[in-house]
């Protein structure tokens, strides 16, 4: 049931739709899946599920305040420091990663790069979701059974894993070699 709801959803939502007020994305726990009309890389298939995420994450020591709406909206308009999906997409699209902030420890694509990524996502990224009280119980199963090349955690078996991990590491290394961006 969960597989089909994410791989062959009844409906996919664009950035414009997901960011509406009131938002159609529920402020509930669940799993969300990302499809891309134009694939973010030549080796990736367009139009199919490439990444899943959960909200909230399981944390033994505290209760997360995250939900589907917060995570989906953040992925659409946040930055790479707070979104693994945005970080991965930016690296695949060749956007320059930069160290930002006073300490220079946070890494984003800078104002222009994040804006370009948000625009690319508005044009190409579509999301679906399923509500689930304990989404972490589904996450491992979905990653094991589905081909999700943009997921890194628990996904070493995926043929794209090592390439994506290396691409992200190279982007971080290049960012460390550059001056801290304003």
mmCIF file with all atom_site columns, C-alpha atoms in Angstrom:
data_model
loop_
_atom_site.group_PDB
_atom_site.id
_atom_site.type_symbol
_atom_site.label_atom_id
_atom_site.label_alt_id
_atom_site.label_comp_id
_atom_site.label_asym_id
_atom_site.label_entity_id
_atom_site.label_seq_id
_atom_site.pdbx_PDB_ins_code
_atom_site.Cartn_x
_atom_site.Cartn_y
_atom_site.Cartn_z
_atom_site.occupancy
_atom_site.B_iso_or_equiv
_atom_site.pdbx_formal_charge
_atom_site.auth_seq_id
_atom_site.auth_comp_id
_atom_site.auth_asym_id
_atom_site.auth_atom_id
_atom_site.pdbx_PDB_model_num
ATOM 1   C CA . UNK A 1 1   ? 0.000  0.000  0.000   1.00 0.00 ? 1   UNK A CA 1
ATOM 2   C CA . UNK A 1 2   ? 2.671  2.530  1.028   1.00 0.00 ? 2   UNK A CA 1
ATOM 3   C CA . UNK A 1 3   ? 4.827  1.573  -1.962  1.00 0.00 ? 3   UNK A CA 1
ATOM 4   C CA . UNK A 1 4   ? 2.137  2.274  -4.554  1.00 0.00 ? 4   UNK A CA 1
ATOM 5   C CA . UNK A 1 5   ? 1.007  5.481  -2.837  1.00 0.00 ? 5   UNK A CA 1
ATOM 6   C CA . UNK A 1 6   ? 4.546  6.809  -3.309  1.00 0.00 ? 6   UNK A CA 1
ATOM 7   C CA . UNK A 1 7   ? 5.658  5.178  -6.583  1.00 0.00 ? 7   UNK A CA 1
ATOM 8   C CA . UNK A 1 8   ? 2.337  5.580  -8.408  1.00 0.00 ? 8   UNK A CA 1
ATOM 9   C CA . UNK A 1 9   ? 0.518  8.344  -6.508  1.00 0.00 ? 9   UNK A CA 1
ATOM 10  C CA . UNK A 1 10  ? -2.952 9.537  -7.428  1.00 0.00 ? 10  UNK A CA 1
ATOM 11  C CA . UNK A 1 11  ? -1.599 13.079 -7.422  1.00 0.00 ? 11  UNK A CA 1
ATOM 12  C CA . UNK A 1 12  ? 1.747  14.903 -7.380  1.00 0.00 ? 12  UNK A CA 1
ATOM 13  C CA . UNK A 1 13  ? 2.037  18.400 -5.927  1.00 0.00 ? 13  UNK A CA 1
ATOM 14  C CA . UNK A 1 14  ? 4.132  21.251 -7.301  1.00 0.00 ? 14  UNK A CA 1
ATOM 15  C CA . UNK A 1 15  ? 5.980  23.862 -5.241  1.00 0.00 ? 15  UNK A CA 1
ATOM 16  C CA . UNK A 1 16  ? 3.322  26.423 -6.097  1.00 0.00 ? 16  UNK A CA 1
ATOM 17  C CA . UNK A 1 17  ? 0.597  24.131 -4.742  1.00 0.00 ? 17  UNK A CA 1
ATOM 18  C CA . UNK A 1 18  ? 2.490  22.874 -1.670  1.00 0.00 ? 18  UNK A CA 1
ATOM 19  C CA . UNK A 1 19  ? 3.386  26.420 -0.604  1.00 0.00 ? 19  UNK A CA 1
ATOM 20  C CA . UNK A 1 20  ? -0.213 27.703 -0.762  1.00 0.00 ? 20  UNK A CA 1
ATOM 21  C CA . UNK A 1 21  ? -1.930 28.995 2.361   1.00 0.00 ? 21  UNK A CA 1
ATOM 22  C CA . UNK A 1 22  ? -3.715 27.026 3.530   1.00 0.00 ? 22  UNK A CA 1
ATOM 23  C CA . UNK A 1 23  ? -1.382 24.285 2.371   1.00 0.00 ? 23  UNK A CA 1
ATOM 24  C CA . UNK A 1 24  ? -2.699 20.971 1.053   1.00 0.00 ? 24  UNK A CA 1
ATOM 25  C CA . UNK A 1 25  ? 0.235  19.258 2.814   1.00 0.00 ? 25  UNK A CA 1
ATOM 26  C CA . UNK A 1 26  ? -0.986 18.005 6.196   1.00 0.00 ? 26  UNK A CA 1
ATOM 27  C CA . UNK A 1 27  ? 0.705  19.075 9.427   1.00 0.00 ? 27  UNK A CA 1
ATOM 28  C CA . UNK A 1 28  ? 0.950  15.393 10.332  1.00 0.00 ? 28  UNK A CA 1
ATOM 29  C CA . UNK A 1 29  ? 3.541  12.647 10.608  1.00 0.00 ? 29  UNK A CA 1
ATOM 30  C CA . UNK A 1 30  ? 4.320  10.624 7.498   1.00 0.00 ? 30  UNK A CA 1
ATOM 31  C CA . UNK A 1 31  ? 6.508  9.741  4.528   1.00 0.00 ? 31  UNK A CA 1
ATOM 32  C CA . UNK A 1 32  ? 6.954  12.003 1.512   1.00 0.00 ? 32  UNK A CA 1
ATOM 33  C CA . UNK A 1 33  ? 8.240  11.053 -1.931  1.00 0.00 ? 33  UNK A CA 1
ATOM 34  C CA . UNK A 1 34  ? 9.902  13.200 -4.599  1.00 0.00 ? 34  UNK A CA 1
ATOM 35  C CA . UNK A 1 35  ? 9.428  12.744 -8.333  1.00 0.00 ? 35  UNK A CA 1
ATOM 36  C CA . UNK A 1 36  ? 11.153 14.885 -10.964 1.00 0.00 ? 36  UNK A CA 1
ATOM 37  C CA . UNK A 1 37  ? 9.737  15.834 -14.362 1.00 0.00 ? 37  UNK A CA 1
ATOM 38  C CA . UNK A 1 38  ? 13.313 16.489 -15.515 1.00 0.00 ? 38  UNK A CA 1
ATOM 39  C CA . UNK A 1 39  ? 15.843 14.252 -13.791 1.00 0.00 ? 39  UNK A CA 1
ATOM 40  C CA . UNK A 1 40  ? 18.614 16.055 -11.867 1.00 0.00 ? 40  UNK A CA 1
ATOM 41  C CA . UNK A 1 41  ? 21.266 13.895 -13.541 1.00 0.00 ? 41  UNK A CA 1
ATOM 42  C CA . UNK A 1 42  ? 21.838 12.038 -16.810 1.00 0.00 ? 42  UNK A CA 1
ATOM 43  C CA . UNK A 1 43  ? 21.899 8.634  -15.080 1.00 0.00 ? 43  UNK A CA 1
ATOM 44  C CA . UNK A 1 44  ? 18.569 9.212  -13.313 1.00 0.00 ? 44  UNK A CA 1
ATOM 45  C CA . UNK A 1 45  ? 15.124 8.480  -14.710 1.00 0.00 ? 45  UNK A CA 1
ATOM 46  C CA . UNK A 1 46  ? 12.680 11.374 -15.086 1.00 0.00 ? 46  UNK A CA 1
ATOM 47  C CA . UNK A 1 47  ? 9.104  11.057 -13.903 1.00 0.00 ? 47  UNK A CA 1
ATOM 48  C CA . UNK A 1 48  ? 9.638  8.478  -11.193 1.00 0.00 ? 48  UNK A CA 1
ATOM 49  C CA . UNK A 1 49  ? 10.203 8.373  -7.442  1.00 0.00 ? 49  UNK A CA 1
ATOM 50  C CA . UNK A 1 50  ? 13.867 9.151  -6.678  1.00 0.00 ? 50  UNK A CA 1
ATOM 51  C CA . UNK A 1 51  ? 13.848 10.131 -2.968  1.00 0.00 ? 51  UNK A CA 1
ATOM 52  C CA . UNK A 1 52  ? 11.812 9.617  0.178   1.00 0.00 ? 52  UNK A CA 1
ATOM 53  C CA . UNK A 1 53  ? 11.922 11.424 3.495   1.00 0.00 ? 53  UNK A CA 1
ATOM 54  C CA . UNK A 1 54  ? 10.111 11.128 6.803   1.00 0.00 ? 54  UNK A CA 1
ATOM 55  C CA . UNK A 1 55  ? 8.725  13.554 9.330   1.00 0.00 ? 55  UNK A CA 1
ATOM 56  C CA . UNK A 1 56  ? 9.271  13.432 12.168  1.00 0.00 ? 56  UNK A CA 1
ATOM 57  C CA . UNK A 1 57  ? 12.527 11.505 12.585  1.00 0.00 ? 57  UNK A CA 1
ATOM 58  C CA . UNK A 1 58  ? 12.668 8.981  15.402  1.00 0.00 ? 58  UNK A CA 1
ATOM 59  C CA . UNK A 1 59  ? 14.567 10.395 18.331  1.00 0.00 ? 59  UNK A CA 1
ATOM 60  C CA . UNK A 1 60  ? 14.852 8.437  21.564  1.00 0.00 ? 60  UNK A CA 1
ATOM 61  C CA . UNK A 1 61  ? 15.591 11.470 23.731  1.00 0.00 ? 61  UNK A CA 1
ATOM 62  C CA . UNK A 1 62  ? 13.054 14.071 22.536  1.00 0.00 ? 62  UNK A CA 1
ATOM 63  C CA . UNK A 1 63  ? 9.999  14.687 20.413  1.00 0.00 ? 63  UNK A CA 1
ATOM 64  C CA . UNK A 1 64  ? 10.620 16.233 16.996  1.00 0.00 ? 64  UNK A CA 1
ATOM 65  C CA . UNK A 1 65  ? 8.445  19.174 16.039  1.00 0.00 ? 65  UNK A CA 1
ATOM 66  C CA . UNK A 1 66  ? 8.684  18.317 12.335  1.00 0.00 ? 66  UNK A CA 1
ATOM 67  C CA . UNK A 1 67  ? 5.721  17.238 10.212  1.00 0.00 ? 67  UNK A CA 1
ATOM 68  C CA . UNK A 1 68  ? 5.015  16.633 6.530   1.00 0.00 ? 68  UNK A CA 1
ATOM 69  C CA . UNK A 1 69  ? 4.066  20.264 5.827   1.00 0.00 ? 69  UNK A CA 1
ATOM 70  C CA . UNK A 1 70  ? 7.168  21.742 7.471   1.00 0.00 ? 70  UNK A CA 1
ATOM 71  C CA . UNK A 1 71  ? 9.556  19.337 5.722   1.00 0.00 ? 71  UNK A CA 1
ATOM 72  C CA . UNK A 1 72  ? 7.986  19.562 2.249   1.00 0.00 ? 72  UNK A CA 1
ATOM 73  C CA . UNK A 1 73  ? 7.854  23.353 2.403   1.00 0.00 ? 73  UNK A CA 1
ATOM 74  C CA . UNK A 1 74  ? 11.437 23.532 3.671   1.00 0.00 ? 74  UNK A CA 1
ATOM 75  C CA . UNK A 1 75  ? 12.671 21.311 0.845   1.00 0.00 ? 75  UNK A CA 1
ATOM 76  C CA . UNK A 1 76  ? 10.949 23.601 -1.657  1.00 0.00 ? 76  UNK A CA 1
ATOM 77  C CA . UNK A 1 77  ? 12.187 26.915 -0.223  1.00 0.00 ? 77  UNK A CA 1
ATOM 78  C CA . UNK A 1 78  ? 14.863 26.301 2.425   1.00 0.00 ? 78  UNK A CA 1
ATOM 79  C CA . UNK A 1 79  ? 18.594 25.799 1.959   1.00 0.00 ? 79  UNK A CA 1
ATOM 80  C CA . UNK A 1 80  ? 21.102 22.982 1.618   1.00 0.00 ? 80  UNK A CA 1
ATOM 81  C CA . UNK A 1 81  ? 22.221 23.230 5.257   1.00 0.00 ? 81  UNK A CA 1
ATOM 82  C CA . UNK A 1 82  ? 18.772 22.065 6.397   1.00 0.00 ? 82  UNK A CA 1
ATOM 83  C CA . UNK A 1 83  ? 17.777 19.783 3.533   1.00 0.00 ? 83  UNK A CA 1
ATOM 84  C CA . UNK A 1 84  ? 19.686 16.726 2.383   1.00 0.00 ? 84  UNK A CA 1
ATOM 85  C CA . UNK A 1 85  ? 17.468 16.673 -0.706  1.00 0.00 ? 85  UNK A CA 1
ATOM 86  C CA . UNK A 1 86  ? 18.411 20.259 -1.638  1.00 0.00 ? 86  UNK A CA 1
ATOM 87  C CA . UNK A 1 87  ? 22.091 19.528 -0.951  1.00 0.00 ? 87  UNK A CA 1
ATOM 88  C CA . UNK A 1 88  ? 21.988 16.468 -3.211  1.00 0.00 ? 88  UNK A CA 1
ATOM 89  C CA . UNK A 1 89  ? 20.065 18.216 -6.001  1.00 0.00 ? 89  UNK A CA 1
ATOM 90  C CA . UNK A 1 90  ? 22.371 21.231 -5.968  1.00 0.00 ? 90  UNK A CA 1
ATOM 91  C CA . UNK A 1 91  ? 25.432 18.988 -6.212  1.00 0.00 ? 91  UNK A CA 1
ATOM 92  C CA . UNK A 1 92  ? 23.910 17.027 -9.092  1.00 0.00 ? 92  UNK A CA 1
ATOM 93  C CA . UNK A 1 93  ? 23.002 20.248 -10.897 1.00 0.00 ? 93  UNK A CA 1
ATOM 94  C CA . UNK A 1 94  ? 26.526 21.641 -10.461 1.00 0.00 ? 94  UNK A CA 1
ATOM 95  C CA . UNK A 1 95  ? 25.614 24.585 -8.228  1.00 0.00 ? 95  UNK A CA 1
ATOM 96  C CA . UNK A 1 96  ? 28.612 25.830 -6.230  1.00 0.00 ? 96  UNK A CA 1
ATOM 97  C CA . UNK A 1 97  ? 28.450 24.979 -2.524  1.00 0.00 ? 97  UNK A CA 1
ATOM 98  C CA . UNK A 1 98  ? 29.785 27.676 -0.191  1.00 0.00 ? 98  UNK A CA 1
ATOM 99  C CA . UNK A 1 99  ? 30.591 28.030 3.494   1.00 0.00 ? 99  UNK A CA 1
ATOM 100 C CA . UNK A 1 100 ? 28.324 30.687 5.005   1.00 0.00 ? 100 UNK A CA 1
ATOM 101 C CA . UNK A 1 101 ? 27.744 32.512 8.277   1.00 0.00 ? 101 UNK A CA 1
ATOM 102 C CA . UNK A 1 102 ? 30.148 33.958 10.825  1.00 0.00 ? 102 UNK A CA 1
ATOM 103 C CA . UNK A 1 103 ? 31.776 30.650 11.688  1.00 0.00 ? 103 UNK A CA 1
ATOM 104 C CA . UNK A 1 104 ? 31.788 29.377 8.115   1.00 0.00 ? 104 UNK A CA 1
ATOM 105 C CA . UNK A 1 105 ? 30.706 25.922 9.253   1.00 0.00 ? 105 UNK A CA 1
ATOM 106 C CA . UNK A 1 106 ? 27.293 25.924 7.541   1.00 0.00 ? 106 UNK A CA 1
ATOM 107 C CA . UNK A 1 107 ? 27.241 25.107 3.841   1.00 0.00 ? 107 UNK A CA 1
ATOM 108 C CA . UNK A 1 108 ? 24.622 26.300 1.381   1.00 0.00 ? 108 UNK A CA 1
ATOM 109 C CA . UNK A 1 109 ? 24.527 27.290 -2.264  1.00 0.00 ? 109 UNK A CA 1
ATOM 110 C CA . UNK A 1 110 ? 24.450 30.993 -1.318  1.00 0.00 ? 110 UNK A CA 1
ATOM 111 C CA . UNK A 1 111 ? 21.563 33.320 -2.089  1.00 0.00 ? 111 UNK A CA 1
ATOM 112 C CA . UNK A 1 112 ? 21.825 33.079 -5.866  1.00 0.00 ? 112 UNK A CA 1
ATOM 113 C CA . UNK A 1 113 ? 22.456 29.327 -5.896  1.00 0.00 ? 113 UNK A CA 1
ATOM 114 C CA . UNK A 1 114 ? 19.605 28.568 -3.495  1.00 0.00 ? 114 UNK A CA 1
ATOM 115 C CA . UNK A 1 115 ? 17.295 30.781 -5.585  1.00 0.00 ? 115 UNK A CA 1
ATOM 116 C CA . UNK A 1 116 ? 18.338 28.926 -8.750  1.00 0.00 ? 116 UNK A CA 1
ATOM 117 C CA . UNK A 1 117 ? 17.748 25.586 -7.012  1.00 0.00 ? 117 UNK A CA 1
ATOM 118 C CA . UNK A 1 118 ? 14.315 26.707 -5.761  1.00 0.00 ? 118 UNK A CA 1
ATOM 119 C CA . UNK A 1 119 ? 13.429 27.733 -9.320  1.00 0.00 ? 119 UNK A CA 1
ATOM 120 C CA . UNK A 1 120 ? 14.625 24.390 -10.709 1.00 0.00 ? 120 UNK A CA 1
ATOM 121 C CA . UNK A 1 121 ? 12.564 22.570 -8.074  1.00 0.00 ? 121 UNK A CA 1
ATOM 122 C CA . UNK A 1 122 ? 9.492  24.709 -8.828  1.00 0.00 ? 122 UNK A CA 1
ATOM 123 C CA . UNK A 1 123 ? 9.783  23.672 -12.475 1.00 0.00 ? 123 UNK A CA 1
ATOM 124 C CA . UNK A 1 124 ? 10.738 20.016 -11.995 1.00 0.00 ? 124 UNK A CA 1
ATOM 125 C CA . UNK A 1 125 ? 10.143 18.619 -8.483  1.00 0.00 ? 125 UNK A CA 1
ATOM 126 C CA . UNK A 1 126 ? 6.804  17.115 -7.527  1.00 0.00 ? 126 UNK A CA 1
ATOM 127 C CA . UNK A 1 127 ? 5.928  15.606 -4.176  1.00 0.00 ? 127 UNK A CA 1
ATOM 128 C CA . UNK A 1 128 ? 3.427  13.158 -2.738  1.00 0.00 ? 128 UNK A CA 1
ATOM 129 C CA . UNK A 1 129 ? 2.975  11.857 0.785   1.00 0.00 ? 129 UNK A CA 1
ATOM 130 C CA . UNK A 1 130 ? 1.245  9.378  3.015   1.00 0.00 ? 130 UNK A CA 1
ATOM 131 C CA . UNK A 1 131 ? 0.347  10.010 6.611   1.00 0.00 ? 131 UNK A CA 1
ATOM 132 C CA . UNK A 1 132 ? 1.763  7.528  9.106   1.00 0.00 ? 132 UNK A CA 1
ATOM 133 C CA . UNK A 1 133 ? 2.044  7.900  12.893  1.00 0.00 ? 133 UNK A CA 1
ATOM 134 C CA . UNK A 1 134 ? 5.487  6.272  13.018  1.00 0.00 ? 134 UNK A CA 1
ATOM 135 C CA . UNK A 1 135 ? 7.076  6.918  9.600   1.00 0.00 ? 135 UNK A CA 1
ATOM 136 C CA . UNK A 1 136 ? 10.485 5.614  10.700  1.00 0.00 ? 136 UNK A CA 1
ATOM 137 C CA . UNK A 1 137 ? 8.948  2.127  10.770  1.00 0.00 ? 137 UNK A CA 1
ATOM 138 C CA . UNK A 1 138 ? 8.301  2.411  7.007   1.00 0.00 ? 138 UNK A CA 1
ATOM 139 C CA . UNK A 1 139 ? 11.516 4.160  5.995   1.00 0.00 ? 139 UNK A CA 1
ATOM 140 C CA . UNK A 1 140 ? 13.878 1.159  6.107   1.00 0.00 ? 140 UNK A CA 1
ATOM 141 C CA . UNK A 1 141 ? 11.394 -1.070 4.320   1.00 0.00 ? 141 UNK A CA 1
ATOM 142 C CA . UNK A 1 142 ? 10.838 1.467  1.539   1.00 0.00 ? 142 UNK A CA 1
ATOM 143 C CA . UNK A 1 143 ? 14.561 2.138  1.052   1.00 0.00 ? 143 UNK A CA 1
ATOM 144 C CA . UNK A 1 144 ? 15.289 -1.592 0.936   1.00 0.00 ? 144 UNK A CA 1
ATOM 145 C CA . UNK A 1 145 ? 12.523 -2.426 -1.523  1.00 0.00 ? 145 UNK A CA 1
ATOM 146 C CA . UNK A 1 146 ? 12.465 0.592  -3.835  1.00 0.00 ? 146 UNK A CA 1
ATOM 147 C CA . UNK A 1 147 ? 15.076 2.067  -6.166  1.00 0.00 ? 147 UNK A CA 1
ATOM 148 C CA . UNK A 1 148 ? 15.729 5.417  -4.468  1.00 0.00 ? 148 UNK A CA 1
ATOM 149 C CA . UNK A 1 149 ? 19.023 6.688  -5.905  1.00 0.00 ? 149 UNK A CA 1
ATOM 150 C CA . UNK A 1 150 ? 18.940 10.054 -4.092  1.00 0.00 ? 150 UNK A CA 1
ATOM 151 C CA . UNK A 1 151 ? 18.641 8.517  -0.616  1.00 0.00 ? 151 UNK A CA 1
ATOM 152 C CA . UNK A 1 152 ? 21.993 7.879  1.054   1.00 0.00 ? 152 UNK A CA 1
ATOM 153 C CA . UNK A 1 153 ? 21.055 6.746  4.570   1.00 0.00 ? 153 UNK A CA 1
ATOM 154 C CA . UNK A 1 154 ? 20.445 2.968  4.718   1.00 0.00 ? 154 UNK A CA 1
ATOM 155 C CA . UNK A 1 155 ? 20.909 2.777  0.942   1.00 0.00 ? 155 UNK A CA 1
ATOM 156 C CA . UNK A 1 156 ? 24.433 1.438  0.300   1.00 0.00 ? 156 UNK A CA 1
ATOM 157 C CA . UNK A 1 157 ? 22.942 -1.300 -1.894  1.00 0.00 ? 157 UNK A CA 1
ATOM 158 C CA . UNK A 1 158 ? 21.814 1.265  -4.482  1.00 0.00 ? 158 UNK A CA 1
ATOM 159 C CA . UNK A 1 159 ? 24.116 1.416  -7.536  1.00 0.00 ? 159 UNK A CA 1
ATOM 160 C CA . UNK A 1 160 ? 24.101 5.256  -7.446  1.00 0.00 ? 160 UNK A CA 1
ATOM 161 C CA . UNK A 1 161 ? 25.093 5.455  -3.743  1.00 0.00 ? 161 UNK A CA 1
ATOM 162 C CA . UNK A 1 162 ? 28.892 5.605  -4.070  1.00 0.00 ? 162 UNK A CA 1
ATOM 163 C CA . UNK A 1 163 ? 28.773 8.108  -6.949  1.00 0.00 ? 163 UNK A CA 1
ATOM 164 C CA . UNK A 1 164 ? 26.389 10.415 -5.072  1.00 0.00 ? 164 UNK A CA 1
ATOM 165 C CA . UNK A 1 165 ? 28.389 10.161 -1.859  1.00 0.00 ? 165 UNK A CA 1
ATOM 166 C CA . UNK A 1 166 ? 31.591 11.070 -3.737  1.00 0.00 ? 166 UNK A CA 1
ATOM 167 C CA . UNK A 1 167 ? 29.928 13.985 -5.566  1.00 0.00 ? 167 UNK A CA 1
ATOM 168 C CA . UNK A 1 168 ? 28.685 15.432 -2.257  1.00 0.00 ? 168 UNK A CA 1
ATOM 169 C CA . UNK A 1 169 ? 32.123 14.949 -0.632  1.00 0.00 ? 169 UNK A CA 1
ATOM 170 C CA . UNK A 1 170 ? 33.804 16.759 -3.546  1.00 0.00 ? 170 UNK A CA 1
ATOM 171 C CA . UNK A 1 171 ? 31.370 19.680 -3.226  1.00 0.00 ? 171 UNK A CA 1
ATOM 172 C CA . UNK A 1 172 ? 32.127 19.952 0.508   1.00 0.00 ? 172 UNK A CA 1
ATOM 173 C CA . UNK A 1 173 ? 35.872 19.832 -0.134  1.00 0.00 ? 173 UNK A CA 1
ATOM 174 C CA . UNK A 1 174 ? 35.682 22.573 -2.788  1.00 0.00 ? 174 UNK A CA 1
ATOM 175 C CA . UNK A 1 175 ? 33.577 24.716 -0.424  1.00 0.00 ? 175 UNK A CA 1
ATOM 176 C CA . UNK A 1 176 ? 36.224 24.341 2.315   1.00 0.00 ? 176 UNK A CA 1
ATOM 177 C CA . UNK A 1 177 ? 38.849 25.666 -0.103  1.00 0.00 ? 177 UNK A CA 1
ATOM 178 C CA . UNK A 1 178 ? 36.824 28.829 -0.882  1.00 0.00 ? 178 UNK A CA 1
ATOM 179 C CA . UNK A 1 179 ? 36.445 31.934 1.259   1.00 0.00 ? 179 UNK A CA 1
ATOM 180 C CA . UNK A 1 180 ? 33.393 32.128 3.503   1.00 0.00 ? 180 UNK A CA 1
ATOM 181 C CA . UNK A 1 181 ? 30.529 33.690 1.542   1.00 0.00 ? 181 UNK A CA 1
ATOM 182 C CA . UNK A 1 182 ? 28.587 36.640 2.920   1.00 0.00 ? 182 UNK A CA 1
#
